[in-house]
Amino acid sequence: MFTISQCRKLSENEFEFWVEAPLVAKKAKPGQFVILRINEVGERIPLTIVDCNEQFGTIHLIFQVIGKSTAELAQLKNGDQLHDLLGPLGKPTAIKNYGHVLLVGGGVGIAALYPIIKGLKQAGNRVVTILGAKTKELVILQEECRKYSDQLIIMTDDGSLGRKGLVTDAMKAVFEFEKINHTWAVGPSMMMKFCTLTAENYHVPIFVSLNPIMIDGTGMCGGCRVTIADSVKFACIDGPEFLGSEVNWDEFIMRLGQYRKEEAVAFETYQKQVKEFG
Amino acid sequence: MAKRSYQKTPITEQAPAERIHNFLEVTHGYTLAEGKLEASRCLQCKDAPCIQNCPVMIDIPGFIQAIKEDDLEKAYTIIHQYSNLPAICGRVCPQEKQCEAVCRLGRSKKFEPVAIGKLERLVADWALEQPTEVTPCPLDRGKVAVIGSGPSSLTVAGDLCQLGYQATVFEALHQPGGVLSYGIPEFRLPKKIVAKEIEKIKSLGVEIKTNVAVGKTIDMDEILAEYDACYIAVGAGAPKFMGVPGSGFKGVYSASEFLTRINLMHGYEFPKVATPIKKHQHVAVIGGGNVAMDAARSAKRLGAEQVTVIYRRSEEELPARREEYLHSLEEGIEYLWLTSPVEYLADEEGNIEKIRCIQMELGEPDEQGRRRPKEIPGSEFEVAADEVIEAIGQGANRILLDTFPELAVSSRGYIQTKEASCATNIPGVFAGGDIVTGAATVILAMGAGKLAAKEIDDYIQKKSREGSLL
């Protein structure tokens, strides 16, 4: 059992937890994730480790309510327990001094981008960060990201914060203006695909953090398989970070939708239960 | 005494028409009366060949004699000296290739061998219903880490506790048991039985830590610093894929994923449980081993209209247990022999629709003596399928091995051990089960665990003797 020591609502649909998991907190590196299960009938879901506090033995998780399990997770309070939590999983981000780096985060993906920003800054890179979201309420971790960025650009779909427009618009502006050695994009699959195309146009290598469907998270089932440079890789052990230019995006996006019908059924059933039993 | 029956005492089973709608166990166990009748068929050979052909060398005539004498407690005591998981082995061992294959009764004309597996199961199931007598024994001879919680690990941990060691098992998943929990389905091996066997082992003093992936959550360095020895039995759980075009389409699964969703996550109870599983009408399973049988029969139970096993050799070479193959036929599973997929074809949305297959023929025998299949040029044909489950085998899981490069592995990625032992190239590190042999059987993994417990005991005792001389 893993106790939730702190929880907070970040926006309408986004929540953060600090969870007591001392072994994970001791080992986790930027780019890694955990798999958790809320209760005995729960499914195993992957969440990126946003931050760790080794002293308190806690890890920081941020999630968006998108279906049954995340809705159930959002109901949990301080002191509640998660039935299972496994990690840190996946390969850590290749943190080193690249020189001048550009980091792009979209929506709840900003949470997964933040530890990479922090790691790269601490490794001596000059960091330019672009954060994008639908509206200003959804630009999470703004201050934290700013702390480790030499320059921070915010883009919103409605122009309620920063500039109005897409993260790729801002990427183009940065690429036009300065020499970038390496870039990262973390966010919705469509965003990462277009970030990849933009970076390719400017011949800048780009890493993306893929978020396919996972079950065990330890390389045992291949549910999270992705095609990278024409060969099959398991995102849970070979990734989740890959070179964007090598990802078969169409297949990846198609596979993400595999359980859409079942996900809707589960969410509806859950919402009905919540209504009936409070 | 009544004349020996030629045949094994019949066992009752759920009728096929009924059982294809549920995941309940197919085979009911023997009643005590049936068991005694079957036990009376045993010839009580002096140098019993069945013992020699059991990987853990259970005193088979001994426990069968005890059943005959109506003393199940004695029968269990005998079995338990050799096996920590008899209720499981009685169910899933390929007895027809092991103990029962060499039974002298079965060797004589007209007679079937003694149903050793079913008798073992009778005794073990009886024992699981008895209150567990806890015999606390001091665990003060040393600390051993056991990595993985499958049959090999459970065996070594149980034996080590009985020898007075503190054994700690580390399991990456949320539930112990390895393949017993996520691989073998409920209708062959009820999870209640697995849980009870694991409880019995825990009552010996074994500690099981779930949600710990060694190599990720903790490192081998930490294990080696804290424990006197360690046993690695992480299995061969990494699925292989055919790699034919279209493997990424929706509806193409590894058997590992399909069975994990069903067995570990109980996807068939969705939405009562949160993990979904797709229900398809025309399911094709690629492969011919036990995993393929399990996947095909599970798909039938999920409600598939038609389930077809596509196997590249013929019925004669089928590696699956005979009993499970016959069960699958009774359940209406169809077979396409000498056939191999070459491409998966999908609709515009990426849902699989058809499999392009090619006809095979058998050539010369390979190193294992099985005739090698080869493609017949120009023989391609299509099979309709809205789901494909690939059950073509598993390889070594790399999570631990990648972070422990000092450990010697073979070219196929399995841990190398010294001949006929469980010792690796690193002193104090032992290994066994599928991570050494490649995917094999539960009982072979248990046999390795038995051996490892002895070697670990010797190692620690020798080390402490040397230590005391200093």
XYZ file of C-alpha atoms in Angstrom:
748
model
C 0.000 0.000 0.000
C 1.202 3.489 -0.878
C -0.079 6.434 1.115
C -1.026 9.728 -0.523
C 0.574 12.402 1.621
C -0.623 15.466 -0.248
C -3.187 16.085 -2.923
C -4.306 19.213 -4.700
C -6.522 20.212 -7.578
C -4.544 22.081 -10.234
C -7.330 22.922 -12.648
C -10.815 21.771 -13.574
C -9.533 18.326 -14.582
C -5.937 18.156 -13.423
C -4.744 16.934 -10.038
C -1.477 16.389 -8.229
C -0.429 13.889 -5.582
C 2.633 13.325 -3.478
C 2.766 9.605 -2.739
C 4.920 7.816 -0.182
C 7.131 5.441 -2.171
C 10.634 5.680 -0.676
C 12.292 3.101 -2.927
C 10.969 4.838 -6.047
C 11.886 8.300 -4.744
C 15.458 7.136 -4.178
C 15.922 5.761 -7.686
C 13.785 7.813 -10.071
C 15.427 9.840 -12.810
C 13.907 12.320 -15.298
C 11.877 10.579 -18.000
C 10.810 7.613 -15.867
C 7.325 6.582 -14.832
C 5.367 4.421 -12.406
C 2.504 1.990 -12.922
C -0.166 2.176 -10.274
C -3.353 0.381 -9.378
C -5.919 2.107 -7.211
C -7.635 -0.901 -5.669
C -8.153 -4.628 -6.025
C -10.342 -4.345 -9.101
C -8.308 -1.522 -10.589
C -6.375 -1.478 -13.834
C -2.660 -0.756 -14.045
C -2.063 2.764 -15.351
C 1.229 4.513 -16.154
C 2.000 8.017 -14.814
C 5.213 10.009 -15.209
C 7.234 10.802 -12.098
C 7.202 14.599 -12.017
C 9.506 15.056 -9.056
C 10.847 13.250 -6.002
C 11.588 14.127 -2.433
C 14.171 11.631 -1.284
C 14.180 12.992 2.250
C 10.440 12.390 2.735
C 10.456 9.353 0.454
C 7.696 10.781 -1.712
C 7.101 11.088 -5.435
C 5.110 13.739 -7.256
C 2.423 12.624 -9.727
C 0.164 14.775 -11.890
C -2.768 13.454 -13.889
C -5.696 14.603 -15.918
C -9.132 13.056 -15.541
C -9.773 11.366 -18.870
C -11.676 8.233 -17.875
C -12.725 5.908 -15.117
C -9.422 5.276 -13.345
C -8.268 8.877 -13.371
C -11.720 10.009 -12.166
C -11.493 7.504 -9.332
C -7.976 8.662 -8.550
C -9.200 12.262 -8.347
C -11.616 11.251 -5.569
C -8.781 10.175 -3.280
C -7.766 12.331 -0.325
C -4.730 12.844 1.890
C -4.031 9.671 3.806
C -5.787 7.415 1.289
C -3.801 4.565 -0.134
C -3.007 3.255 -3.567
C -3.100 -0.536 -3.668
C -0.043 -0.929 -5.896
C 2.711 1.208 -7.309
C 5.704 -0.022 -9.303
C 8.676 1.975 -10.467
C 10.689 3.749 -11.520
C 10.104 2.243 -14.959
C 11.426 3.017 -18.435
C 14.753 4.384 -19.534
C 15.733 7.750 -18.068
C 16.134 10.750 -20.361
C 19.657 11.035 -21.735
C 20.589 14.032 -19.592
C 23.888 15.696 -20.552
C 25.180 18.991 -21.783
C 23.918 19.335 -25.353
C 24.534 23.072 -25.392
C 21.353 24.807 -26.384
C 18.107 22.870 -25.946
C 14.441 23.521 -26.668
C 11.719 21.827 -24.625
C 8.096 21.743 -25.646
C 5.257 20.626 -23.389
C 1.551 20.449 -24.105
C -1.339 20.125 -21.648
C -0.789 17.566 -18.913
C 2.403 16.617 -20.795
C 3.990 19.645 -19.125
C 4.126 17.536 -15.965
C 6.231 14.921 -17.748
C 8.389 17.609 -19.369
C 9.233 19.391 -16.115
C 11.755 16.834 -14.738
C 13.524 16.842 -18.118
C 13.750 20.658 -18.077
C 15.148 20.545 -14.549
C 17.653 17.798 -15.399
C 18.896 19.487 -18.545
C 19.279 22.848 -16.821
C 21.212 21.267 -13.967
C 23.463 19.593 -16.562
C 24.464 23.038 -17.800
C 22.309 23.454 -20.897
C 20.861 26.732 -22.052
C 17.148 25.895 -21.872
C 14.350 27.429 -23.882
C 10.921 26.133 -22.891
C 7.603 26.353 -24.715
C 4.468 25.471 -22.755
C 1.169 25.115 -24.555
C -2.404 24.521 -23.425
C -5.994 25.245 -24.379
C -6.445 27.998 -21.806
C -4.358 29.668 -19.107
C -5.799 27.476 -16.325
C -4.237 24.444 -17.984
C -0.689 25.821 -18.086
C 0.498 23.862 -15.062
C 3.859 24.063 -13.255
C 4.534 27.447 -14.806
C 6.730 28.748 -11.977
C 8.633 25.478 -11.625
C 9.380 25.394 -15.354
C 10.382 29.055 -15.345
C 12.861 28.406 -12.542
C 14.884 26.029 -14.722
C 14.431 27.770 -18.075
C 16.541 30.535 -19.547
C 13.563 31.541 -21.612
C 9.926 30.524 -21.189
C 7.331 30.937 -23.912
C 3.656 30.276 -23.240
C 1.127 29.535 -25.959
C -2.619 29.135 -25.440
C -5.298 28.190 -27.956
C -7.506 31.074 -26.818
C -4.779 33.599 -26.092
C -5.766 33.811 -22.420
C -2.089 33.561 -21.419
C 1.073 34.235 -23.395
C 0.532 34.215 -27.121
C -2.410 32.810 -28.982
C -1.448 29.902 -31.196
C 0.155 26.474 -31.323
C 3.414 25.324 -29.779
C 4.721 24.615 -33.280
C 4.333 28.314 -34.156
C 6.583 29.165 -31.237
C 9.009 26.377 -32.192
C 9.417 27.854 -35.673
C 10.113 31.270 -34.199
C 12.793 29.823 -31.898
C 14.410 27.789 -34.684
C 14.476 30.885 -36.941
C 16.045 32.942 -34.215
C 18.666 30.725 -32.644
C 20.723 27.577 -33.089
C 19.207 24.679 -31.118
C 21.236 21.488 -30.631
C 18.484 19.239 -29.383
C 14.794 19.404 -28.690
C 12.164 17.469 -26.688
C 8.390 17.368 -27.026
C 5.971 15.844 -24.520
C 2.223 16.094 -24.854
C -0.713 14.707 -26.843
C 0.344 12.353 -29.654
C -0.816 14.720 -32.389
C 1.184 17.560 -30.882
C 4.320 15.414 -30.658
C 3.881 14.345 -34.272
C 3.695 17.937 -35.480
C 6.570 19.021 -33.230
C 8.591 16.271 -34.901
C 7.712 17.530 -38.377
C 8.655 21.082 -37.366
C 11.991 20.010 -35.874
C 12.729 17.905 -38.955
C 12.180 20.962 -41.147
C 14.935 22.701 -39.254
C 17.126 19.562 -39.043
C 17.102 19.590 -35.270
C 16.991 16.168 -33.561
C 13.909 15.732 -31.374
C 13.054 13.315 -28.577
C 9.424 12.544 -27.783
C 7.980 10.686 -24.791
C 5.434 8.150 -26.025
C 2.373 7.278 -23.979
C 0.918 4.047 -25.450
C -1.455 1.666 -23.655
C 0.449 -0.293 -21.026
C -0.350 -3.170 -18.706
C 2.617 -4.576 -16.808
C 5.163 -1.903 -17.768
C 8.048 -4.373 -17.485
C 8.359 -5.785 -21.012
C 6.150 -8.805 -20.392
C 3.282 -8.296 -22.829
C 4.085 -6.028 -25.745
C 0.826 -4.092 -25.391
C 2.862 -0.871 -25.568
C 4.781 -1.857 -28.693
C 5.649 0.888 -31.131
C 7.416 0.821 -34.469
C 10.679 2.756 -34.277
C 12.792 2.963 -37.431
C 10.907 -0.069 -38.806
C 11.593 -2.310 -35.824
C 9.279 -3.232 -32.952
C 10.132 -1.679 -29.586
C 8.356 -1.862 -26.252
C 7.849 1.676 -24.931
C 7.897 0.482 -21.296
C 11.454 -0.887 -21.426
C 12.999 0.557 -24.594
C 11.431 3.994 -24.083
C 9.283 5.888 -23.354
C 11.602 8.388 -25.096
C 12.397 7.862 -28.756
C 13.639 9.986 -31.623
C 10.508 11.574 -33.056
C 11.746 11.160 -36.615
C 11.893 7.366 -36.162
C 8.377 6.911 -34.749
C 5.661 5.420 -36.968
C 3.151 8.077 -35.905
C 0.131 6.827 -37.829
C 0.373 3.386 -36.293
C 1.030 4.838 -32.844
C -1.984 7.147 -32.954
C -4.210 4.385 -34.340
C -3.202 1.976 -31.557
C -3.953 4.569 -28.855
C -7.609 4.365 -29.848
C -7.922 0.594 -29.459
C -10.098 0.605 -26.367
C -12.016 3.832 -26.889
C -15.388 2.035 -26.757
C -14.537 0.097 -23.597
C -13.059 3.221 -22.004
C -16.358 5.027 -22.582
C -18.357 2.126 -21.110
C -16.147 2.053 -18.024
C -16.405 5.802 -17.509
C -20.200 5.827 -17.894
C -20.615 2.879 -15.529
C -18.423 4.634 -12.990
C -20.242 7.957 -13.276
C -23.573 6.182 -12.787
C -22.240 4.471 -9.662
C -20.970 7.760 -8.263
C -24.379 9.320 -8.862
C -26.253 6.446 -7.209
C -24.017 5.949 -4.210
C -22.631 9.445 -3.857
C -8.451 -58.178 -4.939
C -10.426 -57.021 -7.920
C -8.746 -57.234 -11.292
C -6.825 -54.102 -12.335
C -8.700 -51.962 -14.765
C -6.984 -51.489 -18.132
C -7.957 -47.865 -18.173
C -7.292 -45.036 -15.764
C -10.178 -44.469 -13.371
C -12.355 -41.978 -15.257
C -12.448 -38.426 -13.948
C -15.464 -36.165 -14.159
C -15.290 -32.977 -16.143
C -17.500 -30.023 -16.915
C -19.360 -30.778 -20.163
C -17.885 -28.918 -23.156
C -21.149 -27.143 -24.027
C -21.313 -25.761 -20.520
C -17.665 -24.977 -19.866
C -17.106 -22.873 -22.983
C -19.265 -20.257 -21.265
C -17.247 -20.021 -18.082
C -13.694 -19.886 -16.748
C -14.291 -22.521 -14.042
C -11.984 -25.497 -13.779
C -12.681 -28.108 -16.476
C -11.518 -31.205 -14.640
C -13.059 -32.092 -11.300
C -10.704 -33.936 -8.977
C -10.970 -37.569 -7.947
C -13.122 -38.352 -4.945
C -11.330 -40.338 -2.271
C -13.091 -43.521 -3.457
C -12.018 -42.895 -7.041
C -8.521 -42.126 -5.857
C -8.279 -45.326 -3.865
C -9.496 -47.290 -6.865
C -6.873 -45.668 -9.061
C -4.179 -46.104 -6.403
C -4.870 -49.818 -6.397
C -3.717 -49.991 -10.039
C -0.152 -49.071 -9.026
C 2.266 -52.026 -9.174
C 4.423 -50.600 -6.342
C 7.615 -51.181 -8.335
C 10.788 -51.471 -6.236
C 13.052 -49.353 -8.463
C 10.140 -47.252 -9.640
C 10.892 -45.612 -13.011
C 8.220 -42.980 -12.353
C 10.394 -41.533 -9.555
C 13.388 -41.290 -11.875
C 11.345 -39.442 -14.471
C 9.880 -36.863 -12.068
C 12.058 -33.724 -12.083
C 11.740 -33.430 -8.283
C 11.789 -37.237 -7.754
C 8.666 -37.586 -5.645
C 8.330 -40.994 -3.957
C 5.361 -41.824 -6.143
C 4.712 -45.464 -5.108
C 5.083 -44.287 -1.500
C 2.332 -41.691 -1.611
C 0.115 -43.907 -3.759
C 0.424 -46.683 -1.168
C -0.661 -44.189 1.516
C -3.770 -43.292 -0.534
C -4.572 -46.998 -0.788
C -4.284 -47.187 2.969
C -6.704 -44.299 3.297
C -4.038 -42.098 4.883
C -4.045 -38.812 2.958
C -2.046 -37.095 5.649
C 0.785 -39.545 5.202
C 0.485 -39.241 1.422
C 0.789 -35.470 1.702
C 3.767 -35.684 4.064
C 5.550 -37.849 1.510
C 4.796 -35.538 -1.435
C 5.668 -32.436 0.525
C 9.182 -33.719 1.174
C 9.777 -33.292 -2.546
C 7.344 -30.679 -3.851
C 6.173 -27.329 -2.499
C 3.443 -26.943 -5.130
C 1.708 -30.313 -5.572
C -1.781 -28.947 -6.247
C -0.281 -27.007 -9.138
C 1.938 -29.763 -10.541
C -0.834 -32.326 -10.273
C -2.771 -30.071 -12.629
C -0.281 -28.636 -15.085
C 2.620 -31.110 -15.376
C 2.902 -32.897 -18.728
C 2.733 -36.258 -16.936
C 2.448 -38.100 -20.238
C 6.031 -37.031 -20.956
C 7.323 -37.545 -17.410
C 6.242 -39.869 -14.607
C 3.335 -41.490 -16.458
C 5.416 -42.002 -19.616
C 7.570 -44.624 -17.919
C 4.965 -46.206 -15.600
C 5.519 -49.986 -15.806
C 1.782 -50.609 -15.827
C 1.410 -48.320 -18.807
C 4.268 -50.099 -20.528
C 2.492 -53.436 -20.382
C 0.048 -54.374 -23.110
C -3.448 -52.882 -23.059
C -2.926 -50.938 -19.824
C -2.948 -47.194 -19.395
C -0.405 -45.819 -16.908
C -1.450 -44.969 -13.365
C -3.014 -41.476 -13.224
C -0.167 -40.155 -11.056
C -0.954 -36.495 -11.673
C -4.600 -36.852 -10.724
C -3.626 -38.728 -7.556
C -1.118 -36.047 -6.603
C -3.838 -33.472 -7.115
C -6.247 -35.421 -4.901
C -3.768 -35.433 -2.022
C -2.736 -31.803 -2.486
C -6.319 -30.523 -2.719
C -7.162 -32.421 0.449
C -4.164 -30.831 2.194
C -5.211 -27.330 1.137
C -8.492 -27.846 3.007
C -6.722 -28.834 6.230
C -5.802 -26.212 8.819
C -2.172 -25.182 8.333
C -0.095 -26.224 11.280
C 2.526 -23.530 11.717
C 5.820 -24.959 12.861
C 7.910 -21.883 13.555
C 11.506 -22.668 12.895
C 14.192 -20.071 13.660
C 15.432 -18.407 10.485
C 18.920 -17.644 11.700
C 21.264 -19.284 9.215
C 21.413 -16.412 6.758
C 19.453 -14.177 4.395
C 18.669 -15.061 0.805
C 17.031 -12.851 -1.819
C 14.867 -14.595 -4.387
C 14.077 -12.608 -7.515
C 10.801 -13.408 -9.216
C 7.930 -15.278 -7.569
C 7.158 -18.013 -10.072
C 7.296 -21.764 -9.347
C 11.099 -21.923 -9.222
C 11.297 -19.074 -6.719
C 8.469 -20.350 -4.546
C 10.211 -23.715 -4.371
C 13.624 -22.351 -3.452
C 12.164 -19.935 -0.909
C 10.091 -22.645 0.775
C 13.034 -25.025 0.938
C 15.403 -22.356 2.258
C 12.997 -21.453 5.065
C 12.777 -25.097 6.017
C 16.568 -25.125 6.187
C 16.498 -22.118 8.531
C 17.183 -19.245 6.128
C 15.300 -15.992 5.916
C 14.071 -15.885 2.319
C 12.731 -12.677 0.780
C 11.010 -12.897 -2.596
C 10.902 -9.826 -4.848
C 8.103 -9.676 -7.429
C 7.604 -6.916 -10.002
C 3.864 -7.487 -10.524
C 1.217 -6.794 -7.885
C 0.581 -10.487 -7.369
C 2.992 -13.360 -6.769
C 3.001 -16.607 -8.757
C 4.572 -15.627 -12.060
C 3.118 -17.659 -14.899
C 0.791 -19.408 -12.420
C -0.929 -16.058 -11.878
C -0.777 -14.288 -15.223
C -0.281 -17.134 -17.711
C -2.157 -20.344 -16.967
C -5.916 -19.754 -17.058
C -8.407 -20.340 -14.278
C -10.050 -23.241 -16.152
C -6.796 -25.205 -15.901
C -5.431 -23.828 -12.670
C -7.853 -22.005 -10.347
C -6.251 -18.891 -8.857
C -7.729 -19.891 -5.488
C -5.463 -22.944 -5.569
C -2.438 -20.833 -6.500
C -3.216 -18.398 -3.677
C -3.560 -21.232 -1.155
C -0.297 -22.859 -2.220
C 1.430 -19.485 -1.889
C -0.117 -19.002 1.581
C 1.285 -22.377 2.600
C 4.749 -21.302 1.498
C 4.407 -17.982 3.309
C 3.463 -19.830 6.481
C 6.934 -21.388 6.407
C 8.313 -17.886 6.920
C 8.840 -16.733 3.339
C 8.388 -12.996 2.878
C 7.044 -11.843 -0.501
C 7.539 -8.222 -1.576
C 5.384 -7.321 -4.573
C 5.751 -4.160 -6.705
C 9.528 -4.427 -6.684
C 11.305 -4.718 -10.030
C 14.905 -5.698 -9.341
C 17.062 -3.660 -11.690
C 14.664 -0.733 -11.399
C 13.189 -0.397 -7.889
C 16.296 -1.859 -6.288
C 19.614 -2.844 -7.857
C 21.557 -6.075 -7.786
C 24.338 -4.190 -5.931
C 21.942 -3.488 -3.079
C 20.761 -7.100 -3.060
C 24.323 -8.431 -2.974
C 25.234 -6.063 -0.147
C 22.272 -7.026 2.003
C 21.896 -10.767 1.409
C 24.211 -13.734 1.834
C 23.140 -15.152 -1.505
C 20.536 -14.634 -4.172
C 18.531 -16.752 -6.581
C 17.414 -15.290 -9.891
C 14.345 -16.907 -11.436
C 12.736 -14.134 -13.424
C 11.422 -16.467 -16.115
C 11.212 -16.070 -19.852
C 8.335 -13.659 -20.038
C 9.227 -11.360 -22.918
C 6.893 -12.130 -25.819
C 8.206 -12.738 -29.307
C 6.340 -11.478 -32.350
C 6.242 -13.064 -35.816
C 7.208 -9.719 -37.278
C 4.932 -10.143 -40.287
C 3.606 -6.945 -41.919
C 0.557 -5.618 -40.095
C 1.599 -6.676 -36.576
C 0.699 -3.200 -35.349
C -2.947 -3.387 -36.392
C -5.718 -3.257 -33.818
C -6.675 -6.756 -32.747
C -3.163 -8.250 -32.920
C -1.935 -9.357 -29.501
C 0.824 -11.383 -27.950
C -0.594 -14.302 -25.998
C 1.135 -12.800 -22.974
C -0.939 -9.631 -23.207
C -4.161 -11.494 -23.923
C -3.658 -13.935 -21.050
C -2.445 -11.244 -18.627
C -5.576 -9.223 -19.270
C -7.667 -12.315 -18.553
C -5.792 -14.079 -15.758
C -4.070 -11.350 -13.805
C -6.451 -8.475 -14.495
C -9.702 -10.506 -14.831
C -10.630 -8.596 -17.978
C -13.466 -11.033 -18.659
C -15.316 -9.440 -15.737
C -15.096 -5.955 -17.301
C -16.611 -3.474 -16.420
C -16.802 -4.899 -12.881
C -13.018 -4.769 -13.030
C -11.343 -1.851 -14.757
C -9.162 -3.670 -17.294
C -10.989 -4.159 -20.600
C -10.612 -7.015 -23.027
C -11.930 -6.978 -26.578
C -14.514 -9.569 -27.555
C -14.045 -10.747 -31.117
C -15.923 -13.193 -33.344
C -13.209 -14.834 -35.430
C -10.065 -15.393 -33.454
C -6.875 -16.879 -34.866
C -4.176 -18.135 -32.535
C -0.694 -18.609 -33.989
C 1.383 -21.390 -32.411
C 0.960 -24.893 -31.025
C 2.218 -24.895 -27.445
C 0.319 -24.813 -24.176
C 0.192 -21.034 -24.356
C -1.588 -21.273 -27.718
C -4.099 -23.767 -26.256
C -4.711 -21.481 -23.270
C -5.237 -18.454 -25.500
C -7.542 -20.286 -27.925
C -9.695 -21.764 -25.168
C -9.849 -18.413 -23.367
C -10.980 -16.676 -26.564
C -13.759 -19.266 -26.899
C -14.864 -18.536 -23.343
C -14.978 -14.813 -24.082
C -17.655 -15.673 -26.633
C -15.843 -16.004 -29.953
C -17.881 -17.789 -32.604
C -14.882 -19.368 -34.227
C -11.407 -19.939 -32.858
C -8.727 -21.329 -35.160
C -5.268 -22.417 -34.157
C -2.765 -21.878 -36.952
C 0.245 -24.162 -36.567
C 3.179 -24.499 -38.945
C 3.739 -28.204 -38.317
C 1.223 -31.050 -38.088
C -0.794 -32.586 -35.277
C 1.993 -35.074 -34.594
C 4.517 -32.370 -33.669
C 2.112 -30.299 -31.545
C 4.090 -29.411 -28.390
C 1.006 -28.762 -26.222
C -0.104 -31.215 -23.558
C -2.241 -33.956 -25.066
C -4.986 -33.471 -22.460
C -5.313 -29.765 -23.244
C -5.327 -30.407 -26.992
C -8.141 -32.949 -26.590
C -10.021 -30.519 -24.356
C -9.653 -27.843 -27.013
C -11.101 -30.149 -29.673
C -14.096 -30.923 -27.436
C -14.598 -27.182 -27.043
C -14.786 -26.663 -30.784
C -11.371 -25.132 -31.390
C -10.439 -25.604 -35.050
C -6.986 -26.276 -36.442
C -5.159 -25.248 -39.572
C -2.145 -27.533 -39.765
C 1.005 -26.836 -41.766
C 0.086 -23.189 -42.049
C 1.929 -19.983 -41.224
C 0.850 -16.323 -41.451
C 2.719 -14.065 -43.853
C 0.732 -10.833 -43.481
C -2.118 -9.298 -41.494
C -4.626 -7.220 -43.448
C -6.835 -4.549 -41.916
C -9.735 -2.245 -42.774
C -9.353 1.526 -43.184
C -9.466 2.095 -39.426
C -6.676 -0.373 -38.793
C -8.846 -3.205 -37.468
C -7.541 -6.583 -38.544
C -9.807 -8.384 -41.050
C -7.809 -11.140 -42.697
C -4.637 -13.141 -42.408
C -2.645 -14.065 -45.481
C -1.274 -17.521 -44.778
C 1.076 -19.867 -46.561
C 0.968 -23.648 -46.677
C 3.964 -25.479 -45.220
C 5.471 -28.923 -45.708
C 7.727 -30.866 -43.393
C 11.365 -31.361 -44.272
C 14.265 -32.926 -42.418
C 14.216 -33.213 -38.608
C 15.834 -30.325 -36.707
C 18.219 -30.614 -33.734
C 15.270 -31.398 -31.430
C 14.170 -34.173 -33.760
C 11.060 -32.371 -34.985
C 10.601 -32.151 -38.731
C 11.370 -28.650 -39.926
C 8.538 -26.826 -41.687
C 9.172 -25.007 -44.958
C 6.962 -22.857 -47.129
C 5.344 -24.214 -50.293
C 5.851 -21.442 -52.877
C 2.662 -20.078 -54.384
C 0.371 -21.665 -51.795
C -0.840 -18.456 -50.146
C -4.466 -18.183 -49.069
C -6.528 -15.892 -46.832
C -8.328 -16.579 -43.564
C -10.883 -14.177 -42.076
C -10.005 -13.029 -38.537
C -10.887 -10.009 -36.426
C -8.340 -10.940 -33.786
C -4.921 -12.568 -33.917
C -3.120 -13.860 -30.869
C 0.520 -14.722 -31.420
C 1.711 -17.541 -29.150
C 5.060 -18.308 -30.755
C 7.169 -18.281 -27.616
C 8.828 -15.986 -25.125
C 12.368 -14.865 -24.500
C 14.416 -13.618 -21.556
C 13.116 -10.575 -19.723
C 15.862 -7.958 -19.796
C 14.926 -5.644 -16.930
C 17.305 -7.266 -14.467
C 19.917 -8.519 -16.944
C 20.427 -5.107 -18.571
C 21.387 -3.589 -15.235
C 23.621 -6.483 -14.183
C 26.070 -6.874 -17.083
C 28.592 -8.787 -14.942
C 26.317 -11.826 -15.097
C 27.213 -14.236 -17.905
C 24.408 -14.891 -20.378
C 24.200 -17.127 -23.437
C 23.921 -15.901 -27.008
C 20.139 -16.328 -26.670
C 20.088 -14.045 -23.647
C 19.553 -16.665 -20.945
C 21.639 -16.831 -17.765
C 24.509 -19.308 -17.967
C 24.939 -21.664 -15.051
C 27.666 -24.207 -14.353
C 26.837 -27.633 -15.692
C 24.061 -29.420 -13.788
C 24.111 -26.728 -11.115
C 22.425 -23.402 -10.455
C 25.652 -21.471 -9.847
C 26.316 -18.516 -12.140
C 29.700 -16.947 -12.862
C 29.250 -14.701 -9.814
C 29.811 -16.295 -6.379
C 26.643 -16.204 -4.300
C 24.403 -15.591 -7.303
C 22.362 -18.605 -8.386
C 19.777 -18.878 -11.154
C 17.219 -21.352 -12.403
C 13.949 -21.915 -14.205
C 13.046 -20.440 -17.576
C 15.659 -17.657 -17.360
C 18.278 -20.414 -17.635
C 16.552 -23.008 -19.827
C 14.282 -20.846 -21.940
C 10.514 -21.385 -21.690
C 9.971 -24.866 -20.215
C 7.642 -26.405 -17.633
C 6.546 -25.593 -14.090
C 8.016 -28.804 -12.730
C 11.437 -28.258 -14.356
C 11.523 -24.790 -12.823
C 10.664 -26.355 -9.467
C 13.391 -28.966 -9.932
C 15.899 -26.145 -10.419
C 14.585 -24.490 -7.250
C 15.107 -27.704 -5.272
C 18.670 -27.990 -6.513
C 19.391 -24.301 -5.892
C 18.223 -24.503 -2.278
C 20.819 -27.221 -1.617
C 23.578 -25.323 -3.430
C 22.751 -22.051 -1.662
C 22.819 -23.863 1.679
C 26.223 -25.370 0.858
C 27.542 -22.025 -0.332
C 26.484 -20.078 2.756
C 27.638 -22.775 5.159
C 31.014 -23.005 3.439
C 31.363 -19.243 3.470
C 30.534 -18.990 7.168
C 32.959 -21.800 8.000
C 35.684 -19.976 6.112
C 34.663 -16.778 7.849
C 34.951 -18.392 11.279
C 38.476 -19.573 10.496
C 39.686 -16.057 9.830
